[in-house]
Protein backbone atom coordinates (compact mmCIF):
# COMPACT_ATOMS: atom_id res chain seq x y z
CA UNK A 1 0.00 0.00 0.00
CA UNK A 2 1.57 3.30 -1.09
CA UNK A 3 -1.19 5.79 -0.32
CA UNK A 4 1.29 8.24 1.22
CA UNK A 5 4.18 7.82 -1.23
CA UNK A 6 5.95 11.14 -1.71
CA UNK A 7 4.56 12.58 1.52
CA UNK A 8 6.43 13.42 4.74
CA UNK A 9 4.86 12.88 8.16
CA UNK A 10 6.07 14.15 11.53
CA UNK A 11 5.16 11.69 14.27
CA UNK A 12 5.50 12.79 17.91
CA UNK A 13 5.72 10.23 20.68
CA UNK A 14 7.12 7.83 18.09
CA UNK A 15 9.33 5.81 20.43
CA UNK A 16 6.51 3.63 21.81
CA UNK A 17 2.80 2.95 22.05
CA UNK A 18 0.37 4.70 19.72
CA UNK A 19 3.09 6.95 18.29
CA UNK A 20 5.19 3.96 17.25
CA UNK A 21 2.13 2.20 15.83
CA UNK A 22 1.25 5.31 13.81
CA UNK A 23 4.83 5.57 12.55
CA UNK A 24 4.83 1.96 11.41
CA UNK A 25 1.47 2.41 9.64
CA UNK A 26 2.54 5.61 7.91
CA UNK A 27 5.80 3.97 6.81
CA UNK A 28 3.91 0.94 5.49
CA UNK A 29 1.75 3.39 3.53
CA UNK A 30 4.84 4.87 1.84
CA UNK A 31 5.42 8.07 3.85
CA UNK A 32 8.87 9.33 4.74
CA UNK A 33 8.98 10.02 8.47
CA UNK A 34 10.41 12.44 10.99
CA UNK A 35 10.18 10.64 14.33
CA UNK A 36 10.18 12.74 17.52
CA UNK A 37 10.22 11.67 21.18
CA UNK A 38 12.30 12.23 24.29
CA UNK A 39 14.32 8.99 24.22
CA UNK A 40 16.87 8.91 21.39
CA UNK A 41 17.78 5.22 21.82
CA UNK A 42 14.19 4.07 21.46
CA UNK A 43 13.62 6.42 18.53
CA UNK A 44 16.70 5.07 16.79
CA UNK A 45 15.36 1.52 17.21
CA UNK A 46 12.03 2.48 15.62
CA UNK A 47 13.79 4.27 12.75
CA UNK A 48 15.98 1.21 12.13
CA UNK A 49 12.93 -1.07 12.14
CA UNK A 50 11.27 1.15 9.53
CA UNK A 51 14.44 1.25 7.41
CA UNK A 52 14.82 -2.54 7.66
CA UNK A 53 11.34 -2.80 6.12
CA UNK A 54 12.34 -0.52 3.24
CA UNK A 55 10.99 2.75 4.66
CA UNK A 56 12.60 6.14 5.24
CA UNK A 57 12.85 7.71 8.70
CA UNK A 58 14.94 10.17 10.67
CA UNK A 59 14.88 10.20 14.49
CA UNK A 60 15.13 13.48 16.43
CA UNK A 61 15.02 13.56 20.22
CA UNK A 62 12.94 16.37 21.65
CA UNK A 63 10.14 17.29 24.00
CA UNK A 64 7.22 18.94 22.22
CA UNK A 65 5.99 20.41 25.52
CA UNK A 66 9.18 22.49 25.81
CA UNK A 67 8.80 25.80 23.96
CA UNK A 68 12.56 26.38 23.63
Coordinates of C-alpha atoms in Angstrom, one line a residue:
X1 CA 0.0 0.0 0.0
X2 CA 1.6 3.3 -1.1
X3 CA -1.2 5.8 -0.3
X4 CA 1.3 8.2 1.2
X5 CA 4.2 7.8 -1.2
X6 CA 6.0 11.1 -1.7
X7 CA 4.6 12.6 1.5
X8 CA 6.4 13.4 4.7
X9 CA 4.9 12.9 8.2
X10 CA 6.1 14.1 11.5
X11 CA 5.2 11.7 14.3
X12 CA 5.5 12.8 17.9
X13 CA 5.7 10.2 20.7
X14 CA 7.1 7.8 18.1
X15 CA 9.3 5.8 20.4
X16 CA 6.5 3.6 21.8
X17 CA 2.8 2.9 22.0
X18 CA 0.4 4.7 19.7
X19 CA 3.1 6.9 18.3
X20 CA 5.2 4.0 17.2
X21 CA 2.1 2.2 15.8
X22 CA 1.2 5.3 13.8
X23 CA 4.8 5.6 12.5
X24 CA 4.8 2.0 11.4
X25 CA 1.5 2.4 9.6
X26 CA 2.5 5.6 7.9
X27 CA 5.8 4.0 6.8
X28 CA 3.9 0.9 5.5
X29 CA 1.8 3.4 3.5
X30 CA 4.8 4.9 1.8
X31 CA 5.4 8.1 3.8
X32 CA 8.9 9.3 4.7
X33 CA 9.0 10.0 8.5
X34 CA 10.4 12.4 11.0
X35 CA 10.2 10.6 14.3
X36 CA 10.2 12.7 17.5
X37 CA 10.2 11.7 21.2
X38 CA 12.3 12.2 24.3
X39 CA 14.3 9.0 24.2
X40 CA 16.9 8.9 21.4
X41 CA 17.8 5.2 21.8
X42 CA 14.2 4.1 21.5
X43 CA 13.6 6.4 18.5
X44 CA 16.7 5.1 16.8
X45 CA 15.4 1.5 17.2
X46 CA 12.0 2.5 15.6
X47 CA 13.8 4.3 12.8
X48 CA 16.0 1.2 12.1
X49 CA 12.9 -1.1 12.1
X50 CA 11.3 1.2 9.5
X51 CA 14.4 1.2 7.4
X52 CA 14.8 -2.5 7.7
X53 CA 11.3 -2.8 6.1
X54 CA 12.3 -0.5 3.2
X55 CA 11.0 2.8 4.7
X56 CA 12.6 6.1 5.2
X57 CA 12.8 7.7 8.7
X58 CA 14.9 10.2 10.7
X59 CA 14.9 10.2 14.5
X60 CA 15.1 13.5 16.4
X61 CA 15.0 13.6 20.2
X62 CA 12.9 16.4 21.7
X63 CA 10.1 17.3 24.0
X64 CA 7.2 18.9 22.2
X65 CA 6.0 20.4 25.5
X66 CA 9.2 22.5 25.8
X67 CA 8.8 25.8 24.0
X68 CA 12.6 26.4 23.6

